[in-house]
PDB file of N, CA, C and O in Angstrom:
ATOM      1  N   MET A  25       0.621  -1.488  -0.041  1.00 46.00           N
ATOM      2  CA  MET A  25       0.005   0.097  -0.065  1.00 46.00           C
ATOM      3  C   MET A  25       0.795   1.656   0.266  1.00 46.00           C
ATOM      4  O   MET A  25       1.842   1.359   0.719  1.00 46.00           O
ATOM      5  N   SER A  26       0.371   2.412  -0.740  1.00 70.00           N
ATOM      6  CA  SER A  26       0.950   3.417  -0.559  1.00 70.00           C
ATOM      7  C   SER A  26       0.940   4.482   0.058  1.00 70.00           C
ATOM      8  O   SER A  26       0.000   4.323   0.557  1.00 70.00           O
ATOM      9  N   CYS A  27       1.882   5.153   0.982  1.00 77.00           N
ATOM     10  CA  CYS A  27       1.531   5.763   1.830  1.00 77.00           C
ATOM     11  C   CYS A  27       0.624   6.713   1.548  1.00 77.00           C
ATOM     12  O   CYS A  27       0.092   7.556   2.658  1.00 77.00           O
ATOM     13  N   LEU A  28       0.762   7.208   0.106  1.00 75.00           N
ATOM     14  CA  LEU A  28      -0.287   8.560  -0.457  1.00 75.00           C
ATOM     15  C   LEU A  28      -1.881   7.663   0.433  1.00 75.00           C
ATOM     16  O   LEU A  28      -2.734   8.490   0.241  1.00 75.00           O
ATOM     17  N   ASN A  29      -2.299   6.540   0.023  1.00 79.00           N
ATOM     18  CA  ASN A  29      -3.522   5.475  -0.017  1.00 79.00           C
ATOM     19  C   ASN A  29      -3.509   5.252   2.034  1.00 79.00           C
ATOM     20  O   ASN A  29      -4.600   4.934   2.346  1.00 79.00           O
ATOM     21  N   GLU A  30      -2.786   5.416   2.741  1.00 88.00           N
ATOM     22  CA  GLU A  30      -2.699   5.548   4.329  1.00 88.00           C
ATOM     23  C   GLU A  30      -3.598   6.691   4.654  1.00 88.00           C
ATOM     24  O   GLU A  30      -3.432   7.969   4.213  1.00 88.00           O
ATOM     25  N   THR A  31      -4.381   6.654   5.774  1.00 89.00           N
ATOM     26  CA  THR A  31      -5.635   7.196   6.790  1.00 89.00           C
ATOM     27  C   THR A  31      -4.797   7.130   8.280  1.00 89.00           C
ATOM     28  O   THR A  31      -4.629   5.890   8.496  1.00 89.00           O
ATOM     29  N   PHE A  32      -5.367   8.195   8.562  1.00 91.00           N
ATOM     30  CA  PHE A  32      -5.536   8.175  10.404  1.00 91.00           C
ATOM     31  C   PHE A  32      -7.040   8.129  10.494  1.00 91.00           C
ATOM     32  O   PHE A  32      -7.943   8.490   9.612  1.00 91.00           O
ATOM     33  N   VAL A  33      -7.542   7.412  11.385  1.00 94.00           N
ATOM     34  CA  VAL A  33      -9.090   7.089  12.001  1.00 94.00           C
ATOM     35  C   VAL A  33      -8.856   8.318  12.814  1.00 94.00           C
ATOM     36  O   VAL A  33      -8.469   7.780  14.100  1.00 94.00           O
ATOM     37  N   LEU A  34      -9.992   9.089  12.904  1.00 93.00           N
ATOM     38  CA  LEU A  34     -10.190  10.521  14.092  1.00 93.00           C
ATOM     39  C   LEU A  34     -11.233   9.574  15.190  1.00 93.00           C
ATOM     40  O   LEU A  34     -12.210   8.606  15.001  1.00 93.00           O
ATOM     41  N   GLU A  35     -11.508   9.513  16.170  1.00 95.00           N
ATOM     42  CA  GLU A  35     -12.353   9.331  17.123  1.00 95.00           C
ATOM     43  C   GLU A  35     -13.785   8.980  16.907  1.00 95.00           C
ATOM     44  O   GLU A  35     -14.363   7.801  17.678  1.00 95.00           O
ATOM     45  N   ASN A  36     -13.851  10.154  15.917  1.00 95.00           N
ATOM     46  CA  ASN A  36     -15.240  10.261  15.189  1.00 95.00           C
ATOM     47  C   ASN A  36     -15.417   8.975  14.325  1.00 95.00           C
ATOM     48  O   ASN A  36     -16.432   9.176  13.573  1.00 95.00           O
ATOM     49  N   GLY A  37     -14.614   8.832  14.059  1.00 94.00           N
ATOM     50  CA  GLY A  37     -14.612   7.541  12.952  1.00 94.00           C
ATOM     51  C   GLY A  37     -14.667   7.698  11.336  1.00 94.00           C
ATOM     52  O   GLY A  37     -14.155   6.918  10.664  1.00 94.00           O
ATOM     53  N   VAL A  38     -13.911   9.336  11.430  1.00 92.00           N
ATOM     54  CA  VAL A  38     -13.539   9.430  10.254  1.00 92.00           C
ATOM     55  C   VAL A  38     -12.530   9.384   9.957  1.00 92.00           C
ATOM     56  O   VAL A  38     -11.801   9.728  10.684  1.00 92.00           O
ATOM     57  N   ALA A  39     -11.812   8.733   8.551  1.00 91.00           N
ATOM     58  CA  ALA A  39     -10.659   8.689   8.025  1.00 91.00           C
ATOM     59  C   ALA A  39      -9.850  10.015   7.388  1.00 91.00           C
ATOM     60  O   ALA A  39     -10.909  10.690   6.178  1.00 91.00           O
ATOM     61  N   ILE A  40      -9.238  10.270   7.488  1.00 87.00           N
ATOM     62  CA  ILE A  40      -8.397  11.185   7.005  1.00 87.00           C
ATOM     63  C   ILE A  40      -6.788  11.245   6.519  1.00 87.00           C
ATOM     64  O   ILE A  40      -6.339  10.205   7.348  1.00 87.00           O
ATOM     65  N   PRO A  41      -6.585  11.708   5.495  1.00 87.00           N
ATOM     66  CA  PRO A  41      -5.279  11.264   4.873  1.00 87.00           C
ATOM     67  C   PRO A  41      -4.182  11.357   5.667  1.00 87.00           C
ATOM     68  O   PRO A  41      -3.812  12.283   6.074  1.00 87.00           O
ATOM     69  N   LYS A  42      -3.036  10.384   5.671  1.00 88.00           N
ATOM     70  CA  LYS A  42      -1.909  11.065   6.477  1.00 88.00           C
ATOM     71  C   LYS A  42      -1.153  11.937   5.903  1.00 88.00           C
ATOM     72  O   LYS A  42      -0.321  12.549   6.470  1.00 88.00           O
ATOM     73  N   ILE A  43      -1.142  12.273   4.817  1.00 87.00           N
ATOM     74  CA  ILE A  43       0.010  13.263   3.819  1.00 87.00           C
ATOM     75  C   ILE A  43      -1.423  13.716   2.977  1.00 87.00           C
ATOM     76  O   ILE A  43      -2.364  13.462   2.413  1.00 87.00           O
ATOM     77  N   GLY A  44      -0.348  15.558   3.159  1.00 85.00           N
ATOM     78  CA  GLY A  44      -1.479  16.255   2.649  1.00 85.00           C
ATOM     79  C   GLY A  44      -0.868  17.341   2.051  1.00 85.00           C
ATOM     80  O   GLY A  44       0.630  17.486   2.224  1.00 85.00           O
ATOM     81  N   LEU A  45      -1.141  18.569   1.709  1.00 84.00           N
ATOM     82  CA  LEU A  45      -0.714  19.503   1.364  1.00 84.00           C
ATOM     83  C   LEU A  45      -1.664  20.938   1.916  1.00 84.00           C
ATOM     84  O   LEU A  45      -2.661  20.903   1.556  1.00 84.00           O
ATOM     85  N   GLY A  46      -0.290  21.659   2.348  1.00 80.00           N
ATOM     86  CA  GLY A  46      -1.466  22.570   3.617  1.00 80.00           C
ATOM     87  C   GLY A  46      -1.271  24.232   2.043  1.00 80.00           C
ATOM     88  O   GLY A  46      -0.113  24.302   1.206  1.00 80.00           O
ATOM     89  N   THR A  47      -2.331  24.742   1.802  1.00 77.00           N
ATOM     90  CA  THR A  47      -2.142  26.050   1.366  1.00 77.00           C
ATOM     91  C   THR A  47      -1.985  27.144   1.618  1.00 77.00           C
ATOM     92  O   THR A  47      -2.172  28.396   1.186  1.00 77.00           O
ATOM     93  N   TRP A  48      -2.079  27.212   3.314  1.00 74.00           N
ATOM     94  CA  TRP A  48      -1.925  28.621   3.750  1.00 74.00           C
ATOM     95  C   TRP A  48      -0.715  29.138   3.166  1.00 74.00           C
ATOM     96  O   TRP A  48       0.496  29.255   3.432  1.00 74.00           O
ATOM     97  N   GLN A  49      -0.697  30.528   2.562  1.00 75.00           N
ATOM     98  CA  GLN A  49       0.473  31.770   2.625  1.00 75.00           C
ATOM     99  C   GLN A  49       0.867  31.437   1.261  1.00 75.00           C
ATOM    100  O   GLN A  49       1.910  31.476   1.137  1.00 75.00           O
ATOM    101  N   VAL A  50      -0.070  30.320   0.207  1.00 74.00           N
ATOM    102  CA  VAL A  50       1.118  30.631  -0.485  1.00 74.00           C
ATOM    103  C   VAL A  50       1.118  31.757  -1.470  1.00 74.00           C
ATOM    104  O   VAL A  50      -0.163  32.120  -1.820  1.00 74.00           O
ATOM    105  N   PRO A  51       1.957  31.185  -2.465  1.00 74.00           N
ATOM    106  CA  PRO A  51       1.834  32.607  -3.404  1.00 74.00           C
ATOM    107  C   PRO A  51       0.763  32.370  -4.902  1.00 74.00           C
ATOM    108  O   PRO A  51       0.442  31.561  -5.099  1.00 74.00           O
ATOM    109  N   ASN A  52       0.688  33.473  -5.101  1.00 70.00           N
ATOM    110  CA  ASN A  52      -0.573  33.813  -6.676  1.00 70.00           C
ATOM    111  C   ASN A  52       1.246  33.488  -7.661  1.00 70.00           C
ATOM    112  O   ASN A  52       2.236  33.362  -7.401  1.00 70.00           O
ATOM    113  N   GLY A  53       0.402  32.835  -8.313  1.00 73.00           N
ATOM    114  CA  GLY A  53       1.594  32.370  -9.795  1.00 73.00           C
ATOM    115  C   GLY A  53       1.874  31.133 -10.168  1.00 73.00           C
ATOM    116  O   GLY A  53       1.649  29.800  -9.667  1.00 73.00           O
ATOM    117  N   GLU A  54       2.379  30.357 -10.869  1.00 79.00           N
ATOM    118  CA  GLU A  54       3.145  29.245 -11.159  1.00 79.00           C
ATOM    119  C   GLU A  54       3.719  28.518 -10.517  1.00 79.00           C
ATOM    120  O   GLU A  54       3.460  27.423 -10.510  1.00 79.00           O
ATOM    121  N   THR A  55       4.309  28.559  -9.472  1.00 81.00           N
ATOM    122  CA  THR A  55       4.517  27.501  -8.870  1.00 81.00           C
ATOM    123  C   THR A  55       4.082  26.783  -7.731  1.00 81.00           C
ATOM    124  O   THR A  55       3.906  26.145  -7.451  1.00 81.00           O
ATOM    125  N   THR A  56       2.986  28.051  -7.284  1.00 78.00           N
ATOM    126  CA  THR A  56       1.780  27.179  -6.635  1.00 78.00           C
ATOM    127  C   THR A  56       0.965  26.543  -7.304  1.00 78.00           C
ATOM    128  O   THR A  56       0.646  25.416  -7.334  1.00 78.00           O
ATOM    129  N   TYR A  57       0.740  26.973  -8.909  1.00 79.00           N
ATOM    130  CA  TYR A  57       0.073  26.436 -10.163  1.00 79.00           C
ATOM    131  C   TYR A  57       0.746  24.471  -9.726  1.00 79.00           C
ATOM    132  O   TYR A  57      -0.141  23.634 -10.163  1.00 79.00           O
ATOM    133  N   HIS A  58       1.350  24.846 -10.214  1.00 83.00           N
ATOM    134  CA  HIS A  58       2.603  23.250 -10.488  1.00 83.00           C
ATOM    135  C   HIS A  58       2.269  22.455  -8.710  1.00 83.00           C
ATOM    136  O   HIS A  58       2.791  21.370  -9.471  1.00 83.00           O
ATOM    137  N   ALA A  59       2.391  23.062  -8.245  1.00 83.00           N
ATOM    138  CA  ALA A  59       3.099  22.823  -6.592  1.00 83.00           C
ATOM    139  C   ALA A  59       1.090  21.446  -6.545  1.00 83.00           C
ATOM    140  O   ALA A  59       1.527  20.593  -6.031  1.00 83.00           O
ATOM    141  N   VAL A  60       0.716  22.659  -6.598  1.00 81.00           N
ATOM    142  CA  VAL A  60      -1.153  22.170  -6.165  1.00 81.00           C
ATOM    143  C   VAL A  60      -1.357  20.678  -7.691  1.00 81.00           C
ATOM    144  O   VAL A  60      -1.434  19.846  -7.543  1.00 81.00           O
ATOM    145  N   SER A  61      -0.997  21.101  -8.851  1.00 83.00           N
ATOM    146  CA  SER A  61      -1.053  20.304  -9.857  1.00 83.00           C
ATOM    147  C   SER A  61      -0.734  19.138  -9.610  1.00 83.00           C
ATOM    148  O   SER A  61      -0.769  17.491  -9.887  1.00 83.00           O
ATOM    149  N   PHE A  62       0.956  18.703  -9.392  1.00 87.00           N
ATOM    150  CA  PHE A  62       1.819  17.364  -8.872  1.00 87.00           C
ATOM    151  C   PHE A  62       0.819  16.922  -7.944  1.00 87.00           C
ATOM    152  O   PHE A  62       0.791  15.761  -7.961  1.00 87.00           O
ATOM    153  N   ALA A  63       0.554  17.883  -6.827  1.00 85.00           N
ATOM    154  CA  ALA A  63       0.089  16.927  -5.629  1.00 85.00           C
ATOM    155  C   ALA A  63      -1.113  16.386  -6.339  1.00 85.00           C
ATOM    156  O   ALA A  63      -1.486  15.179  -5.527  1.00 85.00           O
ATOM    157  N   LEU A  64      -2.120  16.616  -6.687  1.00 83.00           N
ATOM    158  CA  LEU A  64      -3.366  15.436  -7.460  1.00 83.00           C
ATOM    159  C   LEU A  64      -3.154  15.263  -8.276  1.00 83.00           C
ATOM    160  O   LEU A  64      -3.836  13.986  -8.146  1.00 83.00           O
ATOM    161  N   LYS A  65      -1.792  15.296  -8.902  1.00 87.00           N
ATOM    162  CA  LYS A  65      -1.584  14.220 -10.233  1.00 87.00           C
ATOM    163  C   LYS A  65      -1.059  12.521  -9.445  1.00 87.00           C
ATOM    164  O   LYS A  65      -1.047  11.991  -9.889  1.00 87.00           O
ATOM    165  N   LYS A  66      -0.470  13.062  -8.228  1.00 86.00           N
ATOM    166  CA  LYS A  66       0.829  11.794  -7.542  1.00 86.00           C
ATOM    167  C   LYS A  66      -1.265  11.078  -6.954  1.00 86.00           C
ATOM    168  O   LYS A  66      -0.333  10.487  -5.639  1.00 86.00           O
ATOM    169  N   GLY A  67      -1.938  11.942  -6.419  1.00 84.00           N
ATOM    170  CA  GLY A  67      -2.898  11.271  -6.074  1.00 84.00           C
ATOM    171  C   GLY A  67      -3.034  12.050  -4.242  1.00 84.00           C
ATOM    172  O   GLY A  67      -4.117  11.426  -3.503  1.00 84.00           O
ATOM    173  N   ILE A  68      -2.934  13.008  -4.017  1.00 85.00           N
ATOM    174  CA  ILE A  68      -2.783  13.498  -2.678  1.00 85.00           C
ATOM    175  C   ILE A  68      -4.106  14.202  -2.348  1.00 85.00           C
ATOM    176  O   ILE A  68      -4.202  14.917  -3.427  1.00 85.00           O
ATOM    177  N   THR A  69      -4.886  13.692  -1.466  1.00 77.00           N
ATOM    178  CA  THR A  69      -6.273  14.201  -1.900  1.00 77.00           C
ATOM    179  C   THR A  69      -7.081  15.431  -0.300  1.00 77.00           C
ATOM    180  O   THR A  69      -7.795  15.742  -0.386  1.00 77.00           O
ATOM    181  N   GLY A  70      -5.628  15.443   0.510  1.00 80.00           N
ATOM    182  CA  GLY A  70      -5.257  15.653   1.475  1.00 80.00           C
ATOM    183  C   GLY A  70      -4.873  17.573   0.858  1.00 80.00           C
ATOM    184  O   GLY A  70      -3.762  17.439   1.898  1.00 80.00           O
ATOM    185  N   ILE A  71      -5.472  17.752   0.291  1.00 78.00           N
ATOM    186  CA  ILE A  71      -5.782  19.612   0.223  1.00 78.00           C
ATOM    187  C   ILE A  71      -6.252  20.719   0.776  1.00 78.00           C
ATOM    188  O   ILE A  71      -7.103  20.406   0.595  1.00 78.00           O
ATOM    189  N   THR A  72      -5.293  21.121   1.781  1.00 76.00           N
ATOM    190  CA  THR A  72      -5.733  21.930   2.853  1.00 76.00           C
ATOM    191  C   THR A  72      -6.379  23.502   1.784  1.00 76.00           C
ATOM    192  O   THR A  72      -5.069  23.644   1.744  1.00 76.00           O
ATOM    193  N   PRO A  73      -7.125  24.336   1.292  1.00 68.00           N
ATOM    194  CA  PRO A  73      -7.497  25.010   0.642  1.00 68.00           C
ATOM    195  C   PRO A  73      -7.138  26.578   1.198  1.00 68.00           C
ATOM    196  O   PRO A  73      -7.182  27.512   0.452  1.00 68.00           O
ATOM    197  N   ALA A  74      -7.253  26.276   2.640  1.00 64.00           N
ATOM    198  CA  ALA A  74      -7.026  27.671   3.478  1.00 64.00           C
ATOM    199  C   ALA A  74      -8.080  28.664   2.796  1.00 64.00           C
ATOM    200  O   ALA A  74      -8.060  29.776   2.742  1.00 64.00           O
ATOM    201  N   VAL A  75      -9.834  28.098   3.143  1.00 60.00           N
ATOM    202  CA  VAL A  75     -10.790  29.414   2.719  1.00 60.00           C
ATOM    203  C   VAL A  75     -10.592  30.474   3.610  1.00 60.00           C
ATOM    204  O   VAL A  75     -11.276  31.511   2.974  1.00 60.00           O
ATOM    205  N   CYS A  76      -9.967  30.304   4.720  1.00 57.00           N
ATOM    206  CA  CYS A  76     -10.237  31.648   5.579  1.00 57.00           C
ATOM    207  C   CYS A  76      -9.260  32.687   4.997  1.00 57.00           C
ATOM    208  O   CYS A  76      -9.521  33.757   5.217  1.00 57.00           O
ATOM    209  N   CYS A  77      -8.540  32.433   4.644  1.00 56.00           N
ATOM    210  CA  CYS A  77      -6.933  33.312   3.964  1.00 56.00           C
ATOM    211  C   CYS A  77      -7.132  33.132   2.697  1.00 56.00           C
ATOM    212  O   CYS A  77      -6.243  34.366   1.480  1.00 56.00           O
ATOM    213  N   LYS A  78      -8.566  32.991   1.943  1.00 60.00           N
ATOM    214  CA  LYS A  78      -8.848  33.327   0.279  1.00 60.00           C
ATOM    215  C   LYS A  78      -7.317  32.295  -0.481  1.00 60.00           C
ATOM    216  O   LYS A  78      -7.053  33.157  -1.752  1.00 60.00           O
ATOM    217  N   SER A  79      -7.037  31.835  -0.202  1.00 59.00           N
ATOM    218  CA  SER A  79      -5.900  30.833  -1.129  1.00 59.00           C
ATOM    219  C   SER A  79      -6.637  30.067  -2.119  1.00 59.00           C
ATOM    220  O   SER A  79      -6.188  29.530  -3.144  1.00 59.00           O
ATOM    221  N   LEU A  80      -7.455  29.572  -1.814  1.00 60.00           N
ATOM    222  CA  LEU A  80      -9.046  28.882  -2.688  1.00 60.00           C
ATOM    223  C   LEU A  80      -8.975  29.155  -4.095  1.00 60.00           C
ATOM    224  O   LEU A  80      -8.442  28.173  -5.256  1.00 60.00           O
ATOM    225  N   GLU A  81      -9.004  30.677  -4.235  1.00 62.00           N
ATOM    226  CA  GLU A  81      -9.285  31.147  -5.525  1.00 62.00           C
ATOM    227  C   GLU A  81      -7.348  31.197  -6.750  1.00 62.00           C
ATOM    228  O   GLU A  81      -7.555  30.966  -7.624  1.00 62.00           O
ATOM    229  N   ARG A  82      -6.530  30.605  -5.831  1.00 60.00           N
ATOM    230  CA  ARG A  82      -5.597  30.604  -6.360  1.00 60.00           C
ATOM    231  C   ARG A  82      -5.317  29.141  -7.062  1.00 60.00           C
ATOM    232  O   ARG A  82      -3.784  28.827  -7.278  1.00 60.00           O
ATOM    233  N   LEU A  83      -5.878  27.953  -6.181  1.00 63.00           N
ATOM    234  CA  LEU A  83      -5.747  26.648  -6.476  1.00 63.00           C
ATOM    235  C   LEU A  83      -6.104  26.136  -7.799  1.00 63.00           C
ATOM    236  O   LEU A  83      -6.972  26.030  -8.261  1.00 63.00           O
ATOM    237  N   PRO A  84      -5.370  25.595  -8.769  1.00 59.00           N
ATOM    238  CA  PRO A  84      -5.750  24.929  -9.856  1.00 59.00           C
ATOM    239  C   PRO A  84      -6.078  23.553  -9.641  1.00 59.00           C
ATOM    240  O   PRO A  84      -6.221  22.848  -8.057  1.00 59.00           O
ATOM    241  N   GLY A  85      -7.149  23.047 -10.165  1.00 59.00           N
ATOM    242  CA  GLY A  85      -7.927  22.023  -9.684  1.00 59.00           C
ATOM    243  C   GLY A  85      -8.922  21.844  -8.389  1.00 59.00           C
ATOM    244  O   GLY A  85      -9.560  21.438  -8.338  1.00 59.00           O
ATOM    245  N   ARG A  86      -9.220  23.319  -8.294  1.00 59.00           N
ATOM    246  CA  ARG A  86     -10.275  23.664  -6.910  1.00 59.00           C
ATOM    247  C   ARG A  86     -11.269  22.869  -6.578  1.00 59.00           C
ATOM    248  O   ARG A  86     -12.153  22.451  -6.037  1.00 59.00           O
ATOM    249  N   HIS A  87     -12.096  22.973  -7.946  1.00 58.00           N
ATOM    250  CA  HIS A  87     -13.500  22.437  -8.179  1.00 58.00           C
ATOM    251  C   HIS A  87     -13.354  21.253  -7.920  1.00 58.00           C
ATOM    252  O   HIS A  87     -14.359  20.479  -7.397  1.00 58.00           O
ATOM    253  N   MET A  88     -11.772  20.081  -8.135  1.00 55.00           N
ATOM    254  CA  MET A  88     -11.844  19.395  -7.723  1.00 55.00           C
ATOM    255  C   MET A  88     -11.465  18.540  -6.200  1.00 55.00           C
ATOM    256  O   MET A  88     -12.005  17.604  -5.677  1.00 55.00           O
ATOM    257  N   LEU A  89     -11.395  19.156  -5.906  1.00 52.00           N
ATOM    258  CA  LEU A  89     -11.207  19.637  -4.285  1.00 52.00           C
ATOM    259  C   LEU A  89     -12.250  18.673  -3.240  1.00 52.00           C
ATOM    260  O   LEU A  89     -12.094  18.189  -2.367  1.00 52.00           O
ATOM    261  N   PHE A  90     -13.527  19.333  -3.526  1.00 53.00           N
ATOM    262  CA  PHE A  90     -14.712  19.783  -2.686  1.00 53.00           C
ATOM    263  C   PHE A  90     -15.833  17.762  -3.900  1.00 53.00           C
ATOM    264  O   PHE A  90     -17.068  18.241  -3.695  1.00 53.00           O
ATOM    265  N   GLU A  91     -15.405  17.708  -4.878  1.00 53.00           N
ATOM    266  CA  GLU A  91     -16.346  16.560  -5.957  1.00 53.00           C
ATOM    267  C   GLU A  91     -16.255  15.134  -4.793  1.00 53.00           C
ATOM    268  O   GLU A  91     -14.665  14.841  -4.460  1.00 53.00           O
ATOM    269  N   LYS A  92     -17.481  14.627  -4.522  1.00 49.00           N
ATOM    270  CA  LYS A  92     -17.232  13.378  -3.676  1.00 49.00           C
ATOM    271  C   LYS A  92     -17.273  12.368  -4.743  1.00 49.00           C
ATOM    272  O   LYS A  92     -17.694  12.560  -5.873  1.00 49.00           O
ATOM    273  N   LYS A  93     -16.124  11.225  -4.503  1.00 48.00           N
ATOM    274  CA  LYS A  93     -16.028  10.342  -5.356  1.00 48.00           C
ATOM    275  C   LYS A  93     -16.661   9.301  -4.993  1.00 48.00           C
ATOM    276  O   LYS A  93     -17.368   8.906  -4.471  1.00 48.00           O
TER     277      LYS A  93
END
């Protein structure tokens, strides 16, 4: 099993990914685009969009962050 598929189970039974990508204070621009695109392509599903800091608008593939599979 890849570590990208491993999860922690919280006390309430919810499973969360062990590996994620935080986007708080990400800059606008190409570097952020490539970092998030790379993470999505590699299967990282735990991407924290930092909605409170308005970084969500800067994220490529942001529509996929909230889609249910």
